[in-house]
PDB file of C-alpha atoms and ligand atoms in Angstrom:
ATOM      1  CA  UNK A   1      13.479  -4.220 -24.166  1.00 84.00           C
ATOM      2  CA  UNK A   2      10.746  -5.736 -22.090  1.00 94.00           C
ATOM      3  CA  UNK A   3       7.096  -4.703 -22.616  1.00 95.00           C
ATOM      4  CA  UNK A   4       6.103  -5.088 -19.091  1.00 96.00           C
ATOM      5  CA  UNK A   5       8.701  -5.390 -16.104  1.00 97.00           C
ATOM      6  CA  UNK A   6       8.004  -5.762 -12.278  1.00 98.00           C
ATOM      7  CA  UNK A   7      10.880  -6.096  -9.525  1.00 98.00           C
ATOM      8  CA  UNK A   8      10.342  -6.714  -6.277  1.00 98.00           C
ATOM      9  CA  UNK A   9       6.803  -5.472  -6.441  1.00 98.00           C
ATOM     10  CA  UNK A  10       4.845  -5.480  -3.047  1.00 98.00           C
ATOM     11  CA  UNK A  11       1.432  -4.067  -2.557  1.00 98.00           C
ATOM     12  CA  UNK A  12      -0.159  -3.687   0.990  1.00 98.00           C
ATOM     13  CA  UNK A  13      -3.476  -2.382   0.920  1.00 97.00           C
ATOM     14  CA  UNK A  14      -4.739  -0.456   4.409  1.00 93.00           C
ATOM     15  CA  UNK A  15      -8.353   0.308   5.357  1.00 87.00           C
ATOM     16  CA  UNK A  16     -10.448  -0.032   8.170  1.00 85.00           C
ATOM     17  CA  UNK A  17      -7.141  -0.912  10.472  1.00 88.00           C
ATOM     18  CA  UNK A  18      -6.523  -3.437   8.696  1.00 92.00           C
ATOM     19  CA  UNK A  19      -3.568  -4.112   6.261  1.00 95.00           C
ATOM     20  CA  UNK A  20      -3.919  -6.938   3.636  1.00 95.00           C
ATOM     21  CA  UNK A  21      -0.364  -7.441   2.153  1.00 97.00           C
ATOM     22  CA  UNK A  22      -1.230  -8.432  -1.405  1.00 98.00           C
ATOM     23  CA  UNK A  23       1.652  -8.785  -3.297  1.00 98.00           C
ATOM     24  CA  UNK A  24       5.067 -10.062  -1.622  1.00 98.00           C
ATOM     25  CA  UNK A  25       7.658  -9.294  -3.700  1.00 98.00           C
ATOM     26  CA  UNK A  26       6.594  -9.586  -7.269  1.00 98.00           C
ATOM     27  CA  UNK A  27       9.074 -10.414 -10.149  1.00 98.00           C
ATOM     28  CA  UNK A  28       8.066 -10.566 -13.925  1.00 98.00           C
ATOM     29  CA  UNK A  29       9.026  -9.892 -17.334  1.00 98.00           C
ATOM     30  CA  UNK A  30       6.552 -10.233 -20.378  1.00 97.00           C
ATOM     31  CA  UNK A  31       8.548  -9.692 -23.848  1.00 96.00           C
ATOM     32  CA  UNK A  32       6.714  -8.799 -27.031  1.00 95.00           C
ATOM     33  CA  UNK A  33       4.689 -11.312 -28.672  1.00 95.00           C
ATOM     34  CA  UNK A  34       3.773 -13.296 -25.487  1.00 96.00           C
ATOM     35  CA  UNK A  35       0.425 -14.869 -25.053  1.00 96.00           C
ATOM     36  CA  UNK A  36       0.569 -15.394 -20.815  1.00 97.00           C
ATOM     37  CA  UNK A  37      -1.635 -16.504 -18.771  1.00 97.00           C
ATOM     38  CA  UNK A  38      -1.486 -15.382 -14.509  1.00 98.00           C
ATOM     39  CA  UNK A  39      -2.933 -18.254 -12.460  1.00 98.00           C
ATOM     40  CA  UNK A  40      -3.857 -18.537  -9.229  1.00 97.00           C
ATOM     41  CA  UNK A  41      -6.753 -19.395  -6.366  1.00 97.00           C
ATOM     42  CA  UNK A  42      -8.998 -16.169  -5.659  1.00 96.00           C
ATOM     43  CA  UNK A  43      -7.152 -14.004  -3.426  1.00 96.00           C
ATOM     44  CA  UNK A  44      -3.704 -14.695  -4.540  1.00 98.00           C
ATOM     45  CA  UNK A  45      -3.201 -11.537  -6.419  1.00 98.00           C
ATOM     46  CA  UNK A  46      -4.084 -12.114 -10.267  1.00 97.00           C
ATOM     47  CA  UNK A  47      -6.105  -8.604 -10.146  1.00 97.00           C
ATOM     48  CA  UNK A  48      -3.778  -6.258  -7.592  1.00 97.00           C
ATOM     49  CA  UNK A  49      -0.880  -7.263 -10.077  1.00 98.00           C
ATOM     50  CA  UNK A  50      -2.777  -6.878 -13.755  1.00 97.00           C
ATOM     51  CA  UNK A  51      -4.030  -3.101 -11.710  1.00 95.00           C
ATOM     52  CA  UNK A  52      -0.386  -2.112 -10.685  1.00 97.00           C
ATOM     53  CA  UNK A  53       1.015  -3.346 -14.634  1.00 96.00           C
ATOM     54  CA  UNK A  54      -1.970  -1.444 -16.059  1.00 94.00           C
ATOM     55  CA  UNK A  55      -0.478   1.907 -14.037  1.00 94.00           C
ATOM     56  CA  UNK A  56      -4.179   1.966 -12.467  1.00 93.00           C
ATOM     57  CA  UNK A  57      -2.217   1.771  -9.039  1.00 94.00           C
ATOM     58  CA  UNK A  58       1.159   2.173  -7.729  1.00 96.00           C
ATOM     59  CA  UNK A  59       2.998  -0.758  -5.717  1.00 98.00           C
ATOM     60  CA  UNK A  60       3.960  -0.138  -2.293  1.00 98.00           C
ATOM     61  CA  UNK A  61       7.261  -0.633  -2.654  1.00 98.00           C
ATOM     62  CA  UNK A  62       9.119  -1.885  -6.009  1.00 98.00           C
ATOM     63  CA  UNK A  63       8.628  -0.624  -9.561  1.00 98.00           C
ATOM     64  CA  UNK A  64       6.785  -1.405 -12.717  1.00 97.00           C
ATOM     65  CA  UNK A  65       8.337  -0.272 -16.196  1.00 97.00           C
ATOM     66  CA  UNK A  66       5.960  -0.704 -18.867  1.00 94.00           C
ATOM     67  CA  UNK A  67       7.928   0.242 -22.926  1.00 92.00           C
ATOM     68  CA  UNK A  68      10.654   1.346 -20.767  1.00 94.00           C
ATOM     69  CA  UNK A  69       9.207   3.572 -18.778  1.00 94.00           C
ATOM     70  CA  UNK A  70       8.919   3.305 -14.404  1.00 96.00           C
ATOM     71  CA  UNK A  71       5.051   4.098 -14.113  1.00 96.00           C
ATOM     72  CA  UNK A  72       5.838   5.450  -9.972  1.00 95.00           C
ATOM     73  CA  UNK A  73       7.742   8.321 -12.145  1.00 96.00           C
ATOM     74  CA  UNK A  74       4.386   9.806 -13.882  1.00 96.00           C
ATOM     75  CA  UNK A  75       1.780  11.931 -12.111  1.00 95.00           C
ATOM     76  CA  UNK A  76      -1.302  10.507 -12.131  1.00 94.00           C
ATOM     77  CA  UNK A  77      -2.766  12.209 -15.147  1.00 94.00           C
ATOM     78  CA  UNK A  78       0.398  11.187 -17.052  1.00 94.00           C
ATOM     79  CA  UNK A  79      -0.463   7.686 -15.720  1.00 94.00           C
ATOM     80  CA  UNK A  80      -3.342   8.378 -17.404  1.00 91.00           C
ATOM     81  CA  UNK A  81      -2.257   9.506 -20.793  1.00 89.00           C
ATOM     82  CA  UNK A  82       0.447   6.701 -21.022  1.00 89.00           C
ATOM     83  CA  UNK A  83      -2.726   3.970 -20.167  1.00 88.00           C
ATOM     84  CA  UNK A  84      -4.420   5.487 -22.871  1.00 84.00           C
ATOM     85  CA  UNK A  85      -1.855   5.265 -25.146  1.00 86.00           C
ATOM     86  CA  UNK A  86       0.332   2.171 -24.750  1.00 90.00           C
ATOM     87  CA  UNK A  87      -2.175  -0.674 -22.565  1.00 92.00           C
ATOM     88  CA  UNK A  88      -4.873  -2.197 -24.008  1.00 92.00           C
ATOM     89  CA  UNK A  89      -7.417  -3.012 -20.591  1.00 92.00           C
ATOM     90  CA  UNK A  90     -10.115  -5.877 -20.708  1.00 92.00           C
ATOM     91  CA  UNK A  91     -11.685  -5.391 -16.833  1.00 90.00           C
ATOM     92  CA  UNK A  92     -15.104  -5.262 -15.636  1.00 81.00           C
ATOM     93  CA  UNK A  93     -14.668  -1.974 -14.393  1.00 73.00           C
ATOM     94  CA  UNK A  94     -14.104  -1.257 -17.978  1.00 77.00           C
ATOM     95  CA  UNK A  95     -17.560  -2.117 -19.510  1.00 86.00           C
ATOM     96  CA  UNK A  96     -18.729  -0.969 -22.489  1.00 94.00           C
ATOM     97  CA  UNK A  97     -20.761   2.406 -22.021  1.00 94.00           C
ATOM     98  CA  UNK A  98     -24.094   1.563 -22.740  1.00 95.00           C
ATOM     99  CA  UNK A  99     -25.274   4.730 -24.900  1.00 96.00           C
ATOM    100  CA  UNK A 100     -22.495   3.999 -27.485  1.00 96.00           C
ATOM    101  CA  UNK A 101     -22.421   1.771 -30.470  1.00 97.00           C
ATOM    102  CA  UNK A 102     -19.690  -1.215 -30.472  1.00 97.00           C
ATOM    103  CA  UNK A 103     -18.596   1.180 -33.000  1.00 97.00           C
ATOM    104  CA  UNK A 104     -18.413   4.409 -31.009  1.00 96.00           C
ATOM    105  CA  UNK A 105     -16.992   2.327 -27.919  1.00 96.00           C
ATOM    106  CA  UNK A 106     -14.424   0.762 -30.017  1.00 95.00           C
ATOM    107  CA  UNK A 107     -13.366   4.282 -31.099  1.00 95.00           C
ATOM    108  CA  UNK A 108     -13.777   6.073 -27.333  1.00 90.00           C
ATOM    109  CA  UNK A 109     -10.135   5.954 -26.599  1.00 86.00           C
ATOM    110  CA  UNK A 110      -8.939   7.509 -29.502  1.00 90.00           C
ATOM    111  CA  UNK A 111     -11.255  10.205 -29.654  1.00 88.00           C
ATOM    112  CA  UNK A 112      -9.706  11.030 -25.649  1.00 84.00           C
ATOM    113  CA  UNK A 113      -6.732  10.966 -27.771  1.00 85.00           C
ATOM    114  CA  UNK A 114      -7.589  13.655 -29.712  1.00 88.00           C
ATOM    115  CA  UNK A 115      -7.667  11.349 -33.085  1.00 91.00           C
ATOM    116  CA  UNK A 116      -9.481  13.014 -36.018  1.00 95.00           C
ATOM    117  CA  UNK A 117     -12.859  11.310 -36.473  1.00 94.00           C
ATOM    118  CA  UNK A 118     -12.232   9.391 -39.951  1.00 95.00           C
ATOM    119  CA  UNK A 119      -8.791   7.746 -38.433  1.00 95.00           C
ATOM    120  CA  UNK A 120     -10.625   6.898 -35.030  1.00 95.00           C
ATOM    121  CA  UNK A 121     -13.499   5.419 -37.151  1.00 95.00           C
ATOM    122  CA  UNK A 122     -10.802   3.581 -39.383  1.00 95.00           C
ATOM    123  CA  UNK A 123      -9.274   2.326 -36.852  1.00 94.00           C
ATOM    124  CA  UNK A 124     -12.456   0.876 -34.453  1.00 96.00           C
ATOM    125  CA  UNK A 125     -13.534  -0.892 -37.400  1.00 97.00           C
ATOM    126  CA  UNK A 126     -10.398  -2.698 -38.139  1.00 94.00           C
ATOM    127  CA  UNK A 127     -10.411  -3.818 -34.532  1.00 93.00           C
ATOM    128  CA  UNK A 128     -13.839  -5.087 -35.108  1.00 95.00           C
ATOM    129  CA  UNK A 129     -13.499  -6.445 -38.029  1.00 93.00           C
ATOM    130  CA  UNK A 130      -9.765  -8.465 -36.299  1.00 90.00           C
ATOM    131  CA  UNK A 131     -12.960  -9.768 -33.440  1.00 91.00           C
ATOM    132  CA  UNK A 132     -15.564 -11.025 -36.495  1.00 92.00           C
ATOM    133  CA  UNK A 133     -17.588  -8.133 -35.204  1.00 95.00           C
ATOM    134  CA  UNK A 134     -17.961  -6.129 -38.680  1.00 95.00           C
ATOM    135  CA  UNK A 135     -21.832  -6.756 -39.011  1.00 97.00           C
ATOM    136  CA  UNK A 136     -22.528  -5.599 -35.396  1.00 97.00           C
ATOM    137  CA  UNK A 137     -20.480  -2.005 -35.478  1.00 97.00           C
ATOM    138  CA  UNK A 138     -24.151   0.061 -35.054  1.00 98.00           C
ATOM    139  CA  UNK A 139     -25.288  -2.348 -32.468  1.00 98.00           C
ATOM    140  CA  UNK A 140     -25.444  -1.041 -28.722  1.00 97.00           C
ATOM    141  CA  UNK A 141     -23.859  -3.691 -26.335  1.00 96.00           C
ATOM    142  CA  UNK A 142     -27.704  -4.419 -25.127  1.00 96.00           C
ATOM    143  CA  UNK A 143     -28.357  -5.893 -28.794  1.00 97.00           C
ATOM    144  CA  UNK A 144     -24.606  -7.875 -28.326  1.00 95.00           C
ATOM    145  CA  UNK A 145     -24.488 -11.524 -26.516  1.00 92.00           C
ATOM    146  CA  UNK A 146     -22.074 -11.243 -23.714  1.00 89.00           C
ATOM    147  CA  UNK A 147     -19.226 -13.074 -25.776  1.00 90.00           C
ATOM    148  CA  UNK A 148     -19.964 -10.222 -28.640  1.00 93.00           C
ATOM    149  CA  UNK A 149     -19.762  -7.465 -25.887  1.00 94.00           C
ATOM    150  CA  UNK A 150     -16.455  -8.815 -24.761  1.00 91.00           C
ATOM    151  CA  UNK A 151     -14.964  -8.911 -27.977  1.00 93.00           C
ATOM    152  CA  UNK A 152     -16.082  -5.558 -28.821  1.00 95.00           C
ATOM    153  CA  UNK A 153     -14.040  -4.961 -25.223  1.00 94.00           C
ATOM    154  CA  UNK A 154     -10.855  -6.547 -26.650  1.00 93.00           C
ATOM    155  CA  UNK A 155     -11.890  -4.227 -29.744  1.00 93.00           C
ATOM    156  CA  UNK A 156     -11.686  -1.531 -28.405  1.00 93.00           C
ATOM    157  CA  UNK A 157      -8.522  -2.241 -26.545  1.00 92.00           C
ATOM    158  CA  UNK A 158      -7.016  -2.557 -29.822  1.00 90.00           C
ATOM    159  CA  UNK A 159      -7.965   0.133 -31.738  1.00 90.00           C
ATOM    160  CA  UNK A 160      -5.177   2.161 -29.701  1.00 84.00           C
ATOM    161  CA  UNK A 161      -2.451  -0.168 -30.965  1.00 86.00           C
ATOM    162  CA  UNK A 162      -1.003  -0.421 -27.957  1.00 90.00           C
ATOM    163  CA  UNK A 163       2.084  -2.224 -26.936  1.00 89.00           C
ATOM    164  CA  UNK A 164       0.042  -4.879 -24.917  1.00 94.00           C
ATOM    165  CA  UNK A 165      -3.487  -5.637 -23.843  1.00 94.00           C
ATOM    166  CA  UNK A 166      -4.135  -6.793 -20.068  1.00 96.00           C
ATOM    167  CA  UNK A 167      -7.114  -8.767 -19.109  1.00 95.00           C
ATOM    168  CA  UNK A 168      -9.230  -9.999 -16.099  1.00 94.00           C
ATOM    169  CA  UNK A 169     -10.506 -13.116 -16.478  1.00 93.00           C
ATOM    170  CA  UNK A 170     -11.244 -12.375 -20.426  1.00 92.00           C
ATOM    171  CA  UNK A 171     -13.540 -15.223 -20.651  1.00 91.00           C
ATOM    172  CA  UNK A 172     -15.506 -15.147 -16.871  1.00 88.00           C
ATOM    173  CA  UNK A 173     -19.196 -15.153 -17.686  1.00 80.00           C
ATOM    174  CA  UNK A 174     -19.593 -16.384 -21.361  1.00 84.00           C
ATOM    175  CA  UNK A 175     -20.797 -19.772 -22.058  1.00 85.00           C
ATOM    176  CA  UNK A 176     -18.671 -22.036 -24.158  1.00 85.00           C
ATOM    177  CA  UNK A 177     -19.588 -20.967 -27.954  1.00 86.00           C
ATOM    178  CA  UNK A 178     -18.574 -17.270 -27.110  1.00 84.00           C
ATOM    179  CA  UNK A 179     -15.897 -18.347 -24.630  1.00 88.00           C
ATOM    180  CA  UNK A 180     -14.444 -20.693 -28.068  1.00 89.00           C
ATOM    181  CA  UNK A 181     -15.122 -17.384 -30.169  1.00 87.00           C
ATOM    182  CA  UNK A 182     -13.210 -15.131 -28.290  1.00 88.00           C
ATOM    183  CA  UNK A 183     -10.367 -17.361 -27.539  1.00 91.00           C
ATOM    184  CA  UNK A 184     -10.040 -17.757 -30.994  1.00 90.00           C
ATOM    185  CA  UNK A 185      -9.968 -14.428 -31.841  1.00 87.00           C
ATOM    186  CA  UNK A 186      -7.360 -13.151 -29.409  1.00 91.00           C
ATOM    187  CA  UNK A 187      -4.988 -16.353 -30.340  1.00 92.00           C
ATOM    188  CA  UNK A 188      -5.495 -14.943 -33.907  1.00 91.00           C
ATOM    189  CA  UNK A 189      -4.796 -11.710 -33.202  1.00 89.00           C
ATOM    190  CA  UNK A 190      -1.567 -13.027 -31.006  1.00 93.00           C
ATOM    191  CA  UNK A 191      -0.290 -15.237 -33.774  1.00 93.00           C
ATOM    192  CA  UNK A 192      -0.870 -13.254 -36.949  1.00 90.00           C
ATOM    193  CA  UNK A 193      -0.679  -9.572 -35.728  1.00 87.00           C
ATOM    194  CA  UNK A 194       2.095  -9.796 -32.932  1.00 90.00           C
ATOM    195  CA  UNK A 195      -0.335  -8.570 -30.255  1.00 91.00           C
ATOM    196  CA  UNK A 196       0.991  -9.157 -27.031  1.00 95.00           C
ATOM    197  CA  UNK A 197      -1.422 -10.620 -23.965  1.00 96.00           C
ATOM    198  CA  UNK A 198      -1.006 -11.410 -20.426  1.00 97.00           C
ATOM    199  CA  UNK A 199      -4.769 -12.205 -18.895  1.00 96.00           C
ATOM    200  CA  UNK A 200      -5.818 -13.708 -15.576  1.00 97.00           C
ATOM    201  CA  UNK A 201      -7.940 -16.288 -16.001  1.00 95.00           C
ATOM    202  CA  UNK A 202      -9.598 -20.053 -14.945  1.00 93.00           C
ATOM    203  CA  UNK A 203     -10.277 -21.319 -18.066  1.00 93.00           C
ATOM    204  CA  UNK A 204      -8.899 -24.430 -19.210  1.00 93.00           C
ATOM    205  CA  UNK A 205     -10.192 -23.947 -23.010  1.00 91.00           C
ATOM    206  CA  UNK A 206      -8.017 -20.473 -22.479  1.00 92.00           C
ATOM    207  CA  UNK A 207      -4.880 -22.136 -20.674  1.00 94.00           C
ATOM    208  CA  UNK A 208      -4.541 -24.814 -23.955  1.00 93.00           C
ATOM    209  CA  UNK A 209      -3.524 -22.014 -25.926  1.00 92.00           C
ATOM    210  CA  UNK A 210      -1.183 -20.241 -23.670  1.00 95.00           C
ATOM    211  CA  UNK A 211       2.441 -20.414 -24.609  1.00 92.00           C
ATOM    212  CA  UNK A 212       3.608 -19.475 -20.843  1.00 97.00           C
ATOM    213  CA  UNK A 213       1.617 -19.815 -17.464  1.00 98.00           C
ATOM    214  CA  UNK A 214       2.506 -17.626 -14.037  1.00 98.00           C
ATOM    215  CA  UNK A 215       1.455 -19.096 -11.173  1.00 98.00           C
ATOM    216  CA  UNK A 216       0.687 -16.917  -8.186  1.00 98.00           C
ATOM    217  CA  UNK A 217       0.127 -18.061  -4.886  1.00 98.00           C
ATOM    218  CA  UNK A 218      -0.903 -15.613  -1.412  1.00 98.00           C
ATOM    219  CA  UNK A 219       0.692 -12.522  -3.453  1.00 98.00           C
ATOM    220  CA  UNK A 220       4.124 -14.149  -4.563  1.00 98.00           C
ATOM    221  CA  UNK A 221       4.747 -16.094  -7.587  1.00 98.00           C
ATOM    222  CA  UNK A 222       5.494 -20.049  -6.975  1.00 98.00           C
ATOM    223  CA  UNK A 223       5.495 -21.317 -10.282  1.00 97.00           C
ATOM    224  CA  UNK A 224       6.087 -20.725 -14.278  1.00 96.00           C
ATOM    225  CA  UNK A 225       5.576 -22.917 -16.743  1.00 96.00           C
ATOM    226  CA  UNK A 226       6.528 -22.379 -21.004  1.00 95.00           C
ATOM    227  CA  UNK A 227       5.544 -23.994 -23.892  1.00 89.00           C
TER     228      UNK A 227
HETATM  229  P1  ADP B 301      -7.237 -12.353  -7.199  1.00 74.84           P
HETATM  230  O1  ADP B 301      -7.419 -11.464  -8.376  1.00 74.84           O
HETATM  231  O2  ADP B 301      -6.167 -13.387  -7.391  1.00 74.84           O
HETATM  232  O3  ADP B 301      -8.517 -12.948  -6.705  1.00 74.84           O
HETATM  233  P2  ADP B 301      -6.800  -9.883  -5.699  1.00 74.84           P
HETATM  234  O4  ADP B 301      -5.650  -9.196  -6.292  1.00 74.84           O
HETATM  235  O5  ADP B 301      -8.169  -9.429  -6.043  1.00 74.84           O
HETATM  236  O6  ADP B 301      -6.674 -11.452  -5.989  1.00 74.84           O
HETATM  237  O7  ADP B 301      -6.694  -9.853  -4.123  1.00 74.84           O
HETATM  238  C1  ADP B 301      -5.499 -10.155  -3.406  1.00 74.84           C
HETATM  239  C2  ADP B 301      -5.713  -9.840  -1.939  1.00 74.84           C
HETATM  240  O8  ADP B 301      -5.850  -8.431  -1.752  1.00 74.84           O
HETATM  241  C3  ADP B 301      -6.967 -10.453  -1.332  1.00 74.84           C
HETATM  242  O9  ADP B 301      -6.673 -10.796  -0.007  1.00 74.84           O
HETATM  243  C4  ADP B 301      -7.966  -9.331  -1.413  1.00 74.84           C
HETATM  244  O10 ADP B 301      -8.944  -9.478  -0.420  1.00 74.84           O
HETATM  245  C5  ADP B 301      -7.099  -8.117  -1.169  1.00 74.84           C
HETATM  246  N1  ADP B 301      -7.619  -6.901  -1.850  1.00 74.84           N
HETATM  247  C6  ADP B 301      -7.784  -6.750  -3.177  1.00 74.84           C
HETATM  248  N2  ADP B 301      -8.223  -5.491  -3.456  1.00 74.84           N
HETATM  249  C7  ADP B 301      -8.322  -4.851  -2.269  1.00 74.84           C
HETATM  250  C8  ADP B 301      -8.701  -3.539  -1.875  1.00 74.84           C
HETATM  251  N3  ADP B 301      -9.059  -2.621  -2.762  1.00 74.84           N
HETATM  252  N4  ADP B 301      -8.679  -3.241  -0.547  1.00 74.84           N
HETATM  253  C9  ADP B 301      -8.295  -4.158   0.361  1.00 74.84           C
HETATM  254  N5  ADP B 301      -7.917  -5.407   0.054  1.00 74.84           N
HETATM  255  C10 ADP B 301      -7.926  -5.758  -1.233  1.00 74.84           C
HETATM  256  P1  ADP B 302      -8.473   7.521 -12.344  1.00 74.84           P
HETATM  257  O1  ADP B 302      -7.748   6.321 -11.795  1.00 74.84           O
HETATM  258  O2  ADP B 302      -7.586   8.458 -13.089  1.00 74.84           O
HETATM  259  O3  ADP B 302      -9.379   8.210 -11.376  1.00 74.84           O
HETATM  260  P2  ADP B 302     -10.260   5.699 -13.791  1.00 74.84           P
HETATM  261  O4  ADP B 302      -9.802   4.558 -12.972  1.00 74.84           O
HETATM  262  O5  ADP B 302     -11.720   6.012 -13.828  1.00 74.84           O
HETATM  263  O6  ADP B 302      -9.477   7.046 -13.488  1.00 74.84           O
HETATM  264  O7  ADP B 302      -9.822   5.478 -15.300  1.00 74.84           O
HETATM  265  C1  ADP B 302      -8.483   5.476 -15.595  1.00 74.84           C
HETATM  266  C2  ADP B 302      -8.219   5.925 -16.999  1.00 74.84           C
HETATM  267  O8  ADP B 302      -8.331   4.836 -17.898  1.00 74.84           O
HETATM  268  C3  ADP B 302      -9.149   7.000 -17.506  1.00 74.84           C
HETATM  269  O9  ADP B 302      -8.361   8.020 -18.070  1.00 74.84           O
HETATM  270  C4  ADP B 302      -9.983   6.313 -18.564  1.00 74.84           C
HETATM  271  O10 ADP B 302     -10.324   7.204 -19.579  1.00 74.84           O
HETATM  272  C5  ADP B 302      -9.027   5.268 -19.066  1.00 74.84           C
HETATM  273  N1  ADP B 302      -9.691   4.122 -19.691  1.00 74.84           N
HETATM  274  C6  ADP B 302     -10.961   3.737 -19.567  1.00 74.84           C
HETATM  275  N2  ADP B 302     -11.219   2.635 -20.276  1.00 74.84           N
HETATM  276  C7  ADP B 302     -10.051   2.323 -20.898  1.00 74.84           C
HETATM  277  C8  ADP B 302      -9.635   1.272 -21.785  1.00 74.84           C
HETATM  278  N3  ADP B 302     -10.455   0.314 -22.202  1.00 74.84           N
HETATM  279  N4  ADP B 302      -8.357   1.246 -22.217  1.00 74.84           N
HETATM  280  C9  ADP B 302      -7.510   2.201 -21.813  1.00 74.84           C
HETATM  281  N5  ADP B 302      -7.846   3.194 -20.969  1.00 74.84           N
HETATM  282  C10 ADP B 302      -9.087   3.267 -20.524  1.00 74.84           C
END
């Protein structure tokens, strides 16, 4: 089975009068294990379609199953839940929460999840420790660099094990060392662990490492390449 599966996915957003038809009819499957990168100029849809996989919004016509399951079938607060508990998200509207520790952001999600305090401490520093982040787990993200803060992002994406972690533009705003240091760490993580990705992104030091590339162009997909 399919981690992540789209058909015929088409999102139209409306406001102000106006209705900007985002997606056009979206195909894709992403199997376990994939490290896949969505391309694309600005505009063309890389976001909309990462939101609609994540279950963050629903398509306006089509369907997205993610482990199996069609995400337009769960309420929202089930949406919710099933985020929680099967997608891994790396988006700037997911920044770390400033009052936390990497170590107590790394371990937010499971504590939503009700996870008893020793497993959901376990478990944040393993992730931390997969990102070469052990020595930083009582910093607060002001005392990170912003490649450290984004790995303690990925972190804490894994710490809920989930069947696959979506990101926007992983590497956007680091300069190269952290850019290298993440990219590193997630190809690790891909290679040795099984950790399935799928990430918007730009970056050419990124797209050498990706084993498939998506190519979206004005919300439909024009071109796939494997390697
Ligand atoms: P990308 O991530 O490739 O830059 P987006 O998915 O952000 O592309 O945007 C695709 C299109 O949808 C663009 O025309 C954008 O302006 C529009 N769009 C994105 N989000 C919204 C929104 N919340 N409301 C209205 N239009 C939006
Ligand atoms: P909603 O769309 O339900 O109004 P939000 O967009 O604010 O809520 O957040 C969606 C859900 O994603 C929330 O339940 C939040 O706890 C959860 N969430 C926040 N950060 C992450 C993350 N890094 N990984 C998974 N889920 C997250």
């Amino acid at each position: 089975m399919p981690i992540i599966e789209a058909k015929g996915v088409r999102k139209v957003y409306r406001g102000d009068g106006v209705a900007t038809e985002a997606l056009r009819g979206v195909d894709l499957v992403v199997e376990a294990g994939e490290f896949a990168a969505l391309v694309g100029p600005s505009g063309s849809g890389k976001s909309t379609l990462l939101h609609l996989l994540a279950g963050l919004d629903l398509p306006t016509e089509g369907e997205v199953w993610v482990g199996g399951v069609p995400l337009s079938r769960l309420s929202r607060g089930e949406r919710a839940r099933f985020r929680l508990e099967r997608v891994g998200l790396v988006f700037q509207a997911y920044n770390l929460l400033p009052v936390l520790t990497a170590l107590e952001n790394a371990a937010f999600v499971l504590e939503l999840r009700g996870l008893p305090r020793s497993e959901r401490e376990r478990r944040a520093r393993e992730a931390l420790a997969a990102l070469g982040l052990e020595d930083k787990v009582g910093r607060f993200p002001r005392q990170l660099s912003g490649g450290e803060q984004q790995r303690v992002a990925v972190a804490r994406a894994l710490a809920a094990e989930p069947l696959i972690v979506l990101a926007d533009e992983p590497t956007a705003n680091l300069d190269s060392q952290n850019g290298l240091a993440l990219i590193e760490r997630m190809k690790a993580l891909n290679e040795e662990k099984g950790v399935t990705f799928l990430f918007s992104t730009h970056d050419p030091r990124l797209l050498e490492h990706v084993k498939r590339i998506v190519r979206l162009e004005d919300g439909r997909i024009v071109g796939e390449e494997r390697r």
